[in-house]
PDB file of C-alpha atoms and ligand atoms in Angstrom:
ATOM      1  CA  MET H 132     216.270  18.040-186.968  1.00  0.00           C
ATOM      2  CA  PHE H 133     218.484  15.682-185.321  1.00  0.00           C
ATOM      3  CA  ALA H 134     214.613  12.497-185.210  1.00  0.00           C
ATOM      4  CA  PHE H 135     215.565   9.952-182.125  1.00  0.00           C
ATOM      5  CA  ASP H 136     213.132   7.716-180.039  1.00  0.00           C
ATOM      6  CA  GLY H 137     214.359   5.033-177.553  1.00  0.00           C
ATOM      7  CA  THR H 138     217.594   4.111-176.117  1.00  0.00           C
ATOM      8  CA  VAL H 139     220.842   2.593-177.456  1.00  0.00           C
ATOM      9  CA  LEU H 140     221.326  -0.745-176.548  1.00  0.00           C
ATOM     10  CA  ILE H 141     225.281  -0.907-176.632  1.00  0.00           C
ATOM     11  CA  GLU H 142     227.650  -4.890-176.849  1.00  0.00           C
ATOM     12  CA  ASP H 143     230.381  -4.909-175.483  1.00  0.00           C
ATOM     13  CA  GLU H 144     232.740  -7.137-176.975  1.00  0.00           C
ATOM     14  CA  PHE H 145     236.421  -6.370-174.957  1.00  0.00           C
ATOM     15  CA  LEU H 146     236.282  -9.849-174.234  1.00  0.00           C
ATOM     16  CA  ARG H 147     236.023 -11.218-178.070  1.00  0.00           C
ATOM     17  CA  ASP H 148     236.914  -9.169-180.194  1.00  0.00           C
ATOM     18  CA  GLY H 149     238.737  -7.464-178.544  1.00  0.00           C
ATOM     19  CA  LEU H 150     241.349  -9.489-177.374  1.00  0.00           C
ATOM     20  CA  GLN H 151     241.015 -12.057-179.246  1.00  0.00           C
ATOM     21  CA  ASN H 152     243.446 -10.524-181.443  1.00  0.00           C
ATOM     22  CA  GLU H 153     246.328 -10.529-178.366  1.00  0.00           C
ATOM     23  CA  LYS H 154     249.399 -12.606-177.509  1.00  0.00           C
ATOM     24  CA  ARG H 155     249.252 -11.958-173.577  1.00  0.00           C
ATOM     25  CA  LEU H 156     246.443 -14.546-172.779  1.00  0.00           C
ATOM     26  CA  PHE H 157     244.158 -13.828-170.276  1.00  0.00           C
ATOM     27  CA  SER H 158     243.534 -15.874-167.448  1.00  0.00           C
ATOM     28  CA  LEU H 159     240.144 -16.663-166.237  1.00  0.00           C
ATOM     29  CA  GLU H 160     240.187 -14.397-163.986  1.00  0.00           C
ATOM     30  CA  GLU H 161     241.014 -11.948-165.047  1.00  0.00           C
ATOM     31  CA  LYS H 162     237.518 -11.869-168.242  1.00  0.00           C
ATOM     32  CA  LEU H 163     236.281 -12.299-164.393  1.00  0.00           C
ATOM     33  CA  GLY H 164     237.824  -8.963-162.873  1.00  0.00           C
ATOM     34  CA  PHE H 165     236.897  -7.072-166.837  1.00  0.00           C
ATOM     35  CA  LEU H 166     233.346  -8.423-167.234  1.00  0.00           C
ATOM     36  CA  ALA H 167     232.480  -6.934-163.153  1.00  0.00           C
ATOM     37  CA  GLN H 168     233.229  -4.766-164.006  1.00  0.00           C
ATOM     38  CA  LEU H 169     231.574  -4.012-167.388  1.00  0.00           C
ATOM     39  CA  GLU H 170     229.063  -4.615-165.113  1.00  0.00           C
ATOM     40  CA  ALA H 171     229.470  -1.589-162.286  1.00  0.00           C
ATOM     41  CA  ALA H 172     229.636   0.760-165.404  1.00  0.00           C
ATOM     42  CA  GLY H 173     226.041  -0.644-166.528  1.00  0.00           C
ATOM     43  CA  VAL H 174     226.571  -2.505-169.784  1.00  0.00           C
ATOM     44  CA  LYS H 175     223.300  -4.746-169.733  1.00  0.00           C
ATOM     45  CA  ARG H 176     225.286  -7.449-173.276  1.00  0.00           C
ATOM     46  CA  ILE H 177     229.073  -8.370-172.758  1.00  0.00           C
ATOM     47  CA  GLN H 178     229.816 -10.456-176.081  1.00  0.00           C
ATOM     48  CA  ILE H 179     232.354 -13.169-173.404  1.00  0.00           C
ATOM     49  CA  GLY H 180     233.913 -14.638-175.846  1.00  0.00           C
ATOM     50  CA  SER H 181     233.575 -17.078-179.101  1.00  0.00           C
ATOM     51  CA  PHE H 182     233.361 -21.590-179.473  1.00  0.00           C
ATOM     52  CA  VAL H 183     235.902 -21.565-181.393  1.00  0.00           C
ATOM     53  CA  HIS H 184     238.382 -23.996-181.975  1.00  0.00           C
ATOM     54  CA  PRO H 185     241.286 -22.803-178.978  1.00  0.00           C
ATOM     55  CA  LYS H 186     244.138 -23.756-182.480  1.00  0.00           C
ATOM     56  CA  TRP H 187     242.721 -20.959-184.444  1.00  0.00           C
ATOM     57  CA  VAL H 188     241.727 -18.838-181.574  1.00  0.00           C
ATOM     58  CA  PRO H 189     243.807 -18.888-178.800  1.00  0.00           C
ATOM     59  CA  GLN H 190     242.705 -16.061-176.468  1.00  0.00           C
ATOM     60  CA  MET H 191     238.828 -17.842-176.751  1.00  0.00           C
ATOM     61  CA  ALA H 192     239.922 -20.872-175.038  1.00  0.00           C
ATOM     62  CA  ASN H 193     238.254 -20.432-171.728  1.00  0.00           C
ATOM     63  CA  THR H 194     234.929 -19.520-173.065  1.00  0.00           C
ATOM     64  CA  ASP H 195     233.035 -22.084-171.842  1.00  0.00           C
ATOM     65  CA  GLU H 196     234.626 -21.956-168.430  1.00  0.00           C
ATOM     66  CA  LEU H 197     233.632 -18.185-168.332  1.00  0.00           C
ATOM     67  CA  PHE H 198     230.397 -19.441-168.988  1.00  0.00           C
ATOM     68  CA  THR H 199     229.942 -22.378-166.042  1.00  0.00           C
ATOM     69  CA  CYS H 200     231.307 -18.954-163.420  1.00  0.00           C
ATOM     70  CA  LEU H 201     230.481 -15.780-163.954  1.00  0.00           C
ATOM     71  CA  LYS H 202     227.312 -14.929-161.695  1.00  0.00           C
ATOM     72  CA  PRO H 203     225.230 -13.703-164.570  1.00  0.00           C
ATOM     73  CA  ARG H 204     223.788 -10.322-163.171  1.00  0.00           C
ATOM     74  CA  GLU H 205     219.849  -9.651-163.095  1.00  0.00           C
ATOM     75  CA  GLY H 206     219.406  -7.546-166.825  1.00  0.00           C
ATOM     76  CA  VAL H 207     223.238  -8.539-167.868  1.00  0.00           C
ATOM     77  CA  THR H 208     222.684 -10.996-171.406  1.00  0.00           C
ATOM     78  CA  TYR H 209     226.773 -12.989-171.562  1.00  0.00           C
ATOM     79  CA  THR H 210     226.074 -13.983-175.184  1.00  0.00           C
ATOM     80  CA  ALA H 211     229.593 -15.529-177.395  1.00  0.00           C
ATOM     81  CA  LEU H 212     230.429 -15.999-180.979  1.00  0.00           C
ATOM     82  CA  VAL H 213     229.507 -19.560-183.102  1.00  0.00           C
ATOM     83  CA  LEU H 214     230.629 -19.950-186.319  1.00  0.00           C
ATOM     84  CA  ASN H 215     229.857 -23.799-186.718  1.00  0.00           C
ATOM     85  CA  GLY H 216     227.459 -26.510-185.465  1.00  0.00           C
ATOM     86  CA  ALA H 217     230.522 -27.404-182.617  1.00  0.00           C
ATOM     87  CA  GLY H 218     231.137 -23.621-181.072  1.00  0.00           C
ATOM     88  CA  LEU H 219     227.679 -24.271-180.539  1.00  0.00           C
ATOM     89  CA  GLU H 220     227.456 -27.301-178.748  1.00  0.00           C
ATOM     90  CA  ARG H 221     229.933 -25.936-176.627  1.00  0.00           C
ATOM     91  CA  ALA H 222     227.232 -23.576-176.404  1.00  0.00           C
ATOM     92  CA  LEU H 223     224.333 -25.358-175.452  1.00  0.00           C
ATOM     93  CA  ALA H 224     226.691 -27.460-172.727  1.00  0.00           C
ATOM     94  CA  VAL H 225     227.283 -24.916-170.344  1.00  0.00           C
ATOM     95  CA  GLY H 226     223.908 -24.012-170.867  1.00  0.00           C
ATOM     96  CA  ALA H 227     224.347 -20.242-173.013  1.00  0.00           C
ATOM     97  CA  LYS H 228     221.036 -17.729-174.004  1.00  0.00           C
ATOM     98  CA  HIS H 229     221.966 -15.700-176.296  1.00  0.00           C
ATOM     99  CA  LEU H 230     224.360 -15.902-179.545  1.00  0.00           C
ATOM    100  CA  SER H 231     225.802 -14.305-182.546  1.00  0.00           C
ATOM    101  CA  ILE H 232     225.920 -16.911-185.254  1.00  0.00           C
ATOM    102  CA  SER H 233     227.313 -15.873-188.193  1.00  0.00           C
ATOM    103  CA  VAL H 234     228.270 -15.871-191.711  1.00  0.00           C
ATOM    104  CA  SER H 235     231.047 -13.189-193.985  1.00  0.00           C
ATOM    105  CA  ALA H 236     229.438 -11.599-197.392  1.00  0.00           C
ATOM    106  CA  SER H 237     233.388 -11.601-198.903  1.00  0.00           C
ATOM    107  CA  GLU H 238     234.297 -14.561-200.557  1.00  0.00           C
ATOM    108  CA  THR H 239     237.893 -13.906-199.685  1.00  0.00           C
ATOM    109  CA  HIS H 240     237.122 -13.012-195.579  1.00  0.00           C
ATOM    110  CA  SER H 241     234.966 -16.100-195.451  1.00  0.00           C
ATOM    111  CA  GLN H 242     237.641 -18.940-196.995  1.00  0.00           C
ATOM    112  CA  LYS H 243     240.756 -16.556-194.539  1.00  0.00           C
ATOM    113  CA  ASN H 244     237.425 -17.284-191.602  1.00  0.00           C
ATOM    114  CA  THR H 245     235.988 -20.049-192.616  1.00  0.00           C
ATOM    115  CA  ASN H 246     237.482 -22.494-195.200  1.00  0.00           C
ATOM    116  CA  ARG H 247     234.517 -21.954-197.166  1.00  0.00           C
ATOM    117  CA  SER H 248     232.149 -19.429-199.990  1.00  0.00           C
ATOM    118  CA  VAL H 249     229.422 -17.273-199.143  1.00  0.00           C
ATOM    119  CA  ASP H 250     227.581 -20.205-200.681  1.00  0.00           C
ATOM    120  CA  GLY H 251     229.501 -22.767-198.595  1.00  0.00           C
ATOM    121  CA  GLY H 252     228.698 -20.876-195.713  1.00  0.00           C
ATOM    122  CA  ARG H 253     225.149 -19.726-195.081  1.00  0.00           C
ATOM    123  CA  ALA H 254     224.368 -23.145-195.920  1.00  0.00           C
ATOM    124  CA  LYS H 255     226.233 -24.987-193.578  1.00  0.00           C
ATOM    125  CA  ILE H 256     225.578 -22.629-190.488  1.00  0.00           C
ATOM    126  CA  LYS H 257     221.464 -22.312-192.115  1.00  0.00           C
ATOM    127  CA  PRO H 258     221.087 -25.186-188.907  1.00  0.00           C
ATOM    128  CA  VAL H 259     223.562 -24.071-187.070  1.00  0.00           C
ATOM    129  CA  ILE H 260     220.633 -21.195-187.015  1.00  0.00           C
ATOM    130  CA  GLU H 261     217.601 -23.518-186.704  1.00  0.00           C
ATOM    131  CA  LYS H 262     219.694 -25.677-183.570  1.00  0.00           C
ATOM    132  CA  ALA H 263     219.895 -22.519-181.526  1.00  0.00           C
ATOM    133  CA  LEU H 264     216.505 -21.236-181.923  1.00  0.00           C
ATOM    134  CA  SER H 265     214.667 -24.552-181.325  1.00  0.00           C
ATOM    135  CA  GLU H 266     216.600 -24.731-178.527  1.00  0.00           C
ATOM    136  CA  GLY H 267     215.016 -21.694-177.261  1.00  0.00           C
ATOM    137  CA  ILE H 268     218.212 -19.414-177.719  1.00  0.00           C
ATOM    138  CA  LEU H 269     218.180 -16.259-178.542  1.00  0.00           C
ATOM    139  CA  VAL H 270     220.185 -15.307-182.570  1.00  0.00           C
ATOM    140  CA  ARG H 271     222.042 -12.775-183.788  1.00  0.00           C
ATOM    141  CA  ALA H 272     222.957 -13.908-187.283  1.00  0.00           C
ATOM    142  CA  GLY H 273     225.921 -11.401-187.648  1.00  0.00           C
ATOM    143  CA  ILE H 274     226.905 -10.321-191.676  1.00  0.00           C
ATOM    144  CA  GLN H 275     230.408 -10.184-191.364  1.00  0.00           C
ATOM    145  CA  SER H 276     232.207  -7.900-193.900  1.00  0.00           C
ATOM    146  CA  ALA H 277     229.540  -6.214-195.207  1.00  0.00           C
ATOM    147  CA  LEU H 278     230.279  -2.363-195.478  1.00  0.00           C
ATOM    148  CA  GLY H 279     233.527  -2.860-197.001  1.00  0.00           C
ATOM    149  CA  CYS H 280     236.401  -5.996-197.148  1.00  0.00           C
ATOM    150  CA  GLY H 281     240.571  -5.260-197.156  1.00  0.00           C
ATOM    151  CA  PHE H 282     241.130  -8.212-198.892  1.00  0.00           C
ATOM    152  CA  GLU H 283     237.862  -7.487-201.911  1.00  0.00           C
ATOM    153  CA  GLY H 284     237.562  -3.822-201.017  1.00  0.00           C
ATOM    154  CA  HIS H 285     233.192  -2.997-202.082  1.00  0.00           C
ATOM    155  CA  ILE H 286     231.025  -5.777-200.819  1.00  0.00           C
ATOM    156  CA  ASP H 287     227.573  -5.867-203.545  1.00  0.00           C
ATOM    157  CA  PRO H 288     225.307  -5.041-200.782  1.00  0.00           C
ATOM    158  CA  ASP H 289     222.621  -7.064-203.035  1.00  0.00           C
ATOM    159  CA  ARG H 290     224.604 -10.192-201.463  1.00  0.00           C
ATOM    160  CA  VAL H 291     224.016  -8.606-198.505  1.00  0.00           C
ATOM    161  CA  SER H 292     220.631  -8.137-199.043  1.00  0.00           C
ATOM    162  CA  ASP H 293     220.037 -11.648-199.765  1.00  0.00           C
ATOM    163  CA  ILE H 294     221.883 -12.622-196.203  1.00  0.00           C
ATOM    164  CA  ALA H 295     220.248 -10.188-194.539  1.00  0.00           C
ATOM    165  CA  ARG H 296     216.531 -12.181-195.763  1.00  0.00           C
ATOM    166  CA  ASP H 297     217.212 -15.996-195.773  1.00  0.00           C
ATOM    167  CA  PHE H 298     217.994 -14.279-191.846  1.00  0.00           C
ATOM    168  CA  ALA H 299     214.779 -12.682-191.093  1.00  0.00           C
ATOM    169  CA  ALA H 300     212.992 -15.638-193.111  1.00  0.00           C
ATOM    170  CA  MET H 301     214.365 -17.724-190.900  1.00  0.00           C
ATOM    171  CA  GLY H 302     213.203 -16.120-187.282  1.00  0.00           C
ATOM    172  CA  VAL H 303     216.144 -14.637-185.914  1.00  0.00           C
ATOM    173  CA  GLN H 304     215.598 -11.678-183.048  1.00  0.00           C
ATOM    174  CA  GLU H 305     218.317 -10.319-184.671  1.00  0.00           C
ATOM    175  CA  ILE H 306     220.732  -9.678-188.330  1.00  0.00           C
ATOM    176  CA  ASN H 307     224.262  -8.187-187.273  1.00  0.00           C
ATOM    177  CA  ILE H 308     225.968  -6.359-189.980  1.00  0.00           C
ATOM    178  CA  ALA H 309     229.759  -5.951-189.341  1.00  0.00           C
ATOM    179  CA  ASP H 310     232.311  -3.033-190.747  1.00  0.00           C
ATOM    180  CA  SER H 311     234.830  -6.389-190.254  1.00  0.00           C
ATOM    181  CA  ALA H 312     237.704  -3.622-191.268  1.00  0.00           C
ATOM    182  CA  GLY H 313     236.599   0.185-190.456  1.00  0.00           C
ATOM    183  CA  LEU H 314     235.760   0.145-193.965  1.00  0.00           C
ATOM    184  CA  SER H 315     232.670   1.919-193.789  1.00  0.00           C
ATOM    185  CA  ASN H 316     231.288   5.972-193.953  1.00  0.00           C
ATOM    186  CA  PRO H 317     228.380   7.452-192.681  1.00  0.00           C
ATOM    187  CA  ARG H 318     226.463   7.399-195.725  1.00  0.00           C
ATOM    188  CA  ALA H 319     227.077   3.619-197.110  1.00  0.00           C
ATOM    189  CA  VAL H 320     225.938   2.576-193.563  1.00  0.00           C
ATOM    190  CA  TYR H 321     222.710   5.335-193.733  1.00  0.00           C
ATOM    191  CA  GLU H 322     221.867   3.787-197.131  1.00  0.00           C
ATOM    192  CA  LEU H 323     222.413   0.225-195.873  1.00  0.00           C
ATOM    193  CA  CYS H 324     220.934  -0.010-192.841  1.00  0.00           C
ATOM    194  CA  ARG H 325     217.977   1.815-193.778  1.00  0.00           C
ATOM    195  CA  ARG H 326     217.269  -1.267-197.491  1.00  0.00           C
ATOM    196  CA  LEU H 327     218.130  -3.221-194.875  1.00  0.00           C
ATOM    197  CA  ARG H 328     215.173  -2.099-192.400  1.00  0.00           C
ATOM    198  CA  ASP H 329     213.169  -1.924-195.392  1.00  0.00           C
ATOM    199  CA  GLU H 330     213.109  -5.064-196.709  1.00  0.00           C
ATOM    200  CA  THR H 331     213.455  -7.676-192.552  1.00  0.00           C
ATOM    201  CA  PRO H 332     210.102  -7.328-190.859  1.00  0.00           C
ATOM    202  CA  ALA H 333     209.941  -4.862-188.523  1.00  0.00           C
ATOM    203  CA  ASN H 334     210.247  -7.750-185.545  1.00  0.00           C
ATOM    204  CA  VAL H 335     213.897  -8.011-186.393  1.00  0.00           C
ATOM    205  CA  ALA H 336     216.511  -6.358-184.508  1.00  0.00           C
ATOM    206  CA  LEU H 337     219.717  -5.134-186.998  1.00  0.00           C
ATOM    207  CA  SER H 338     222.407  -4.304-185.261  1.00  0.00           C
ATOM    208  CA  LEU H 339     225.754  -2.720-186.802  1.00  0.00           C
ATOM    209  CA  HIS H 340     228.955  -3.203-185.577  1.00  0.00           C
ATOM    210  CA  LEU H 341     231.451  -1.367-186.055  1.00  0.00           C
ATOM    211  CA  HIS H 342     235.332  -0.404-186.199  1.00  0.00           C
ATOM    212  CA  ASP H 343     236.888   2.544-185.951  1.00  0.00           C
ATOM    213  CA  THR H 344     240.139   1.859-188.700  1.00  0.00           C
ATOM    214  CA  ARG H 345     239.633   5.342-190.642  1.00  0.00           C
ATOM    215  CA  GLY H 346     238.837   7.707-187.449  1.00  0.00           C
ATOM    216  CA  LEU H 347     235.079   7.057-189.066  1.00  0.00           C
ATOM    217  CA  GLY H 348     233.688   5.398-186.620  1.00  0.00           C
ATOM    218  CA  ILE H 349     231.327   7.615-183.866  1.00  0.00           C
ATOM    219  CA  ALA H 350     230.361   8.844-187.164  1.00  0.00           C
ATOM    220  CA  ASN H 351     229.567   5.728-188.634  1.00  0.00           C
ATOM    221  CA  PHE H 352     227.355   5.118-185.012  1.00  0.00           C
ATOM    222  CA  VAL H 353     225.260   8.857-185.483  1.00  0.00           C
ATOM    223  CA  ALA H 354     224.464   7.546-189.103  1.00  0.00           C
ATOM    224  CA  GLY H 355     223.315   4.188-188.396  1.00  0.00           C
ATOM    225  CA  LEU H 356     221.255   5.837-185.624  1.00  0.00           C
ATOM    226  CA  GLN H 357     220.080   8.345-187.950  1.00  0.00           C
ATOM    227  CA  ALA H 358     218.578   4.857-189.905  1.00  0.00           C
ATOM    228  CA  GLY H 359     217.437   3.334-186.726  1.00  0.00           C
ATOM    229  CA  VAL H 360     219.283   0.963-185.531  1.00  0.00           C
ATOM    230  CA  ARG H 361     219.694   0.777-181.657  1.00  0.00           C
ATOM    231  CA  ILE H 362     221.810  -1.631-180.884  1.00  0.00           C
ATOM    232  CA  PHE H 363     225.040  -1.487-181.617  1.00  0.00           C
ATOM    233  CA  ASP H 364     228.916  -2.932-181.239  1.00  0.00           C
ATOM    234  CA  ALA H 365     231.541  -1.866-178.840  1.00  0.00           C
ATOM    235  CA  ALA H 366     234.730  -2.772-177.234  1.00  0.00           C
ATOM    236  CA  VAL H 367     236.092  -1.185-173.695  1.00  0.00           C
ATOM    237  CA  GLY H 368     239.319   0.974-175.018  1.00  0.00           C
ATOM    238  CA  GLY H 369     238.252   0.086-178.173  1.00  0.00           C
ATOM    239  CA  LEU H 370     240.870  -3.031-178.432  1.00  0.00           C
ATOM    240  CA  GLY H 371     240.592  -5.513-181.062  1.00  0.00           C
ATOM    241  CA  GLY H 372     240.824  -6.097-184.517  1.00  0.00           C
ATOM    242  CA  CYS H 373     240.588  -9.714-186.618  1.00  0.00           C
ATOM    243  CA  PRO H 374     243.244 -11.519-187.297  1.00  0.00           C
ATOM    244  CA  PHE H 375     242.339 -12.769-190.888  1.00  0.00           C
ATOM    245  CA  ILE H 376     241.333  -9.130-191.869  1.00  0.00           C
ATOM    246  CA  PRO H 377     244.972  -7.047-192.272  1.00  0.00           C
ATOM    247  CA  LYS H 378     245.402  -3.923-190.039  1.00  0.00           C
ATOM    248  CA  ALA H 379     241.936  -4.430-188.920  1.00  0.00           C
ATOM    249  CA  THR H 380     241.060  -2.135-185.713  1.00  0.00           C
ATOM    250  CA  GLY H 381     239.441  -1.587-182.689  1.00  0.00           C
ATOM    251  CA  ASN H 382     235.502  -2.200-181.532  1.00  0.00           C
ATOM    252  CA  VAL H 383     234.718   1.707-181.689  1.00  0.00           C
ATOM    253  CA  ALA H 384     235.191   2.533-177.543  1.00  0.00           C
ATOM    254  CA  THR H 385     232.358   1.638-176.128  1.00  0.00           C
ATOM    255  CA  GLU H 386     233.410   4.727-173.672  1.00  0.00           C
ATOM    256  CA  ASP H 387     233.147   6.463-176.471  1.00  0.00           C
ATOM    257  CA  VAL H 388     229.822   5.061-177.498  1.00  0.00           C
ATOM    258  CA  ALA H 389     228.153   5.730-174.038  1.00  0.00           C
ATOM    259  CA  PHE H 390     229.985   9.355-173.997  1.00  0.00           C
ATOM    260  CA  VAL H 391     228.380  10.470-177.098  1.00  0.00           C
ATOM    261  CA  CYS H 392     224.994   8.785-176.837  1.00  0.00           C
ATOM    262  CA  GLU H 393     225.046  10.773-173.170  1.00  0.00           C
ATOM    263  CA  GLU H 394     225.904  14.572-174.750  1.00  0.00           C
ATOM    264  CA  MET H 395     222.956  13.921-177.072  1.00  0.00           C
ATOM    265  CA  GLY H 396     220.717  12.869-174.473  1.00  0.00           C
ATOM    266  CA  ILE H 397     219.910   9.179-175.156  1.00  0.00           C
ATOM    267  CA  GLU H 398     219.775   6.786-172.839  1.00  0.00           C
ATOM    268  CA  THR H 399     222.453   3.533-172.293  1.00  0.00           C
ATOM    269  CA  GLY H 400     222.149   2.785-168.996  1.00  0.00           C
ATOM    270  CA  ILE H 401     226.182   3.474-169.151  1.00  0.00           C
ATOM    271  CA  ASN H 402     228.279   5.310-166.632  1.00  0.00           C
ATOM    272  CA  TRP H 403     231.180   5.633-169.887  1.00  0.00           C
ATOM    273  CA  GLN H 404     233.218   7.827-166.752  1.00  0.00           C
ATOM    274  CA  MET H 405     233.110   4.227-164.865  1.00  0.00           C
ATOM    275  CA  LEU H 406     235.435   2.248-167.986  1.00  0.00           C
ATOM    276  CA  ARG H 407     238.008   4.418-167.496  1.00  0.00           C
ATOM    277  CA  GLU H 408     238.772   1.636-164.349  1.00  0.00           C
ATOM    278  CA  PRO H 409     239.123  -0.985-167.129  1.00  0.00           C
ATOM    279  CA  VAL H 410     240.460   0.859-169.231  1.00  0.00           C
ATOM    280  CA  GLU H 411     243.352   1.642-167.442  1.00  0.00           C
ATOM    281  CA  ARG H 412     243.575  -2.225-166.066  1.00  0.00           C
ATOM    282  CA  ALA H 413     244.066  -3.407-170.040  1.00  0.00           C
ATOM    283  CA  GLU H 414     246.871  -1.045-170.422  1.00  0.00           C
ATOM    284  CA  ALA H 415     248.198  -1.488-167.602  1.00  0.00           C
ATOM    285  CA  LEU H 416     248.339  -5.668-168.743  1.00  0.00           C
ATOM    286  CA  LEU H 417     249.097  -4.796-172.623  1.00  0.00           C
ATOM    287  CA  LYS H 418     251.912  -1.743-171.679  1.00  0.00           C
ATOM    288  CA  ARG H 419     250.566   0.296-173.880  1.00  0.00           C
ATOM    289  CA  LYS H 420     247.501   3.224-174.597  1.00  0.00           C
ATOM    290  CA  LEU H 421     244.597   2.082-175.889  1.00  0.00           C
ATOM    291  CA  PRO H 422     242.588   4.098-179.041  1.00  0.00           C
ATOM    292  CA  GLY H 423     239.610   5.254-177.042  1.00  0.00           C
ATOM    293  CA  ARG H 424     239.051   8.063-176.190  1.00  0.00           C
ATOM    294  CA  MET H 425     237.513   9.225-173.876  1.00  0.00           C
ATOM    295  CA  SER H 426     239.039   7.262-170.550  1.00  0.00           C
ATOM    296  CA  HIS H 427     241.644   9.311-171.553  1.00  0.00           C
ATOM    297  CA  MET H 428     239.958  13.133-171.727  1.00  0.00           C
ATOM    298  CA  PRO H 429     239.270  14.623-168.740  1.00  0.00           C
ATOM    299  CA  PRO H 430     234.524  15.097-168.888  1.00  0.00           C
ATOM    300  CA  PRO H 431     233.221  18.188-170.563  1.00  0.00           C
ATOM    301  CA  PRO H 432     232.374  20.724-168.308  1.00  0.00           C
ATOM    302  CA  TRP H 433     228.539  19.508-167.575  1.00  0.00           C
ATOM    303  CA  ALA H 434     230.048  15.989-166.789  1.00  0.00           C
ATOM    304  CA  GLN H 435     232.051  16.875-164.037  1.00  0.00           C
ATOM    305  CA  HIS H 436     229.725  14.667-161.234  1.00  0.00           C
ATOM    306  CA  SER H 437     228.114  12.453-163.376  1.00  0.00           C
ATOM    307  CA  GLU H 438     230.420   9.322-161.390  1.00  0.00           C
ATOM    308  CA  ASP H 439     227.764  11.067-158.411  1.00  0.00           C
ATOM    309  CA  LYS H 440     224.609  10.422-160.033  1.00  0.00           C
TER     310      LYS H 440
HETATM  311 MG1   MG I 598     234.887  -6.972-185.283  1.00  0.00          MG
END
């Protein structure tokens, strides 16, 4: 029997992981337009950008402005990615209340992303997390490349476990396990998530960040569900990648994850059929088809009228 209780929270990262690799720069107005469409469809947590240096990721340069311009909707959490103390200062200045602060578990990825070793990155991020927590920010501490690295291959689960236990001891609210390059498989996802669940306090939530590079995104998602994970990252249209990871493709598509949940009777609060509009808009602006499935498919016969719900 498929064991399941509770609901699933999907964090949409179209505006961050989705857009960060795109050459076409998206204006503040365009981003606000996508934000409104995600909110209307019922997305409850939205990663709207990252506080990284605009020289490295120009697409994220208007993250500060986006935070100050958005009109928060009740029940929606707006979050962003922070990789260092300078980023945290910018996040605090615009009143962010929830942040992802992350390190990489891969030496090569860490060097390419931040010019630091894994241990160097961990030492550098600790005071950033402590400062954020002391300012009342809800912190999601992330472990990038936790399930494999495009440069190094396998990542030792002992190292991931060590980082996760360290994060838990700092008092973070959530630990995010990222398959940044989309290299994992359902068994590896299940085993790592079960292990981290056993090794971290129950009041620290676990979340999964999955990429669909080899078509295993939804299978990995279900494996995460079975391991007890209830928070997942996704991006509308499956847009995205990582500028520093060769050929990493997008996150699992939000509409696909919301669809599979609906089909399994699991509540996400998202009307996936309402995500067709942002996908169509993104495709028009980017002049290409996005990889997500359900925005290009008719609903199954028993869900034809779900937009009337
Ligand atoms: Mg990613």
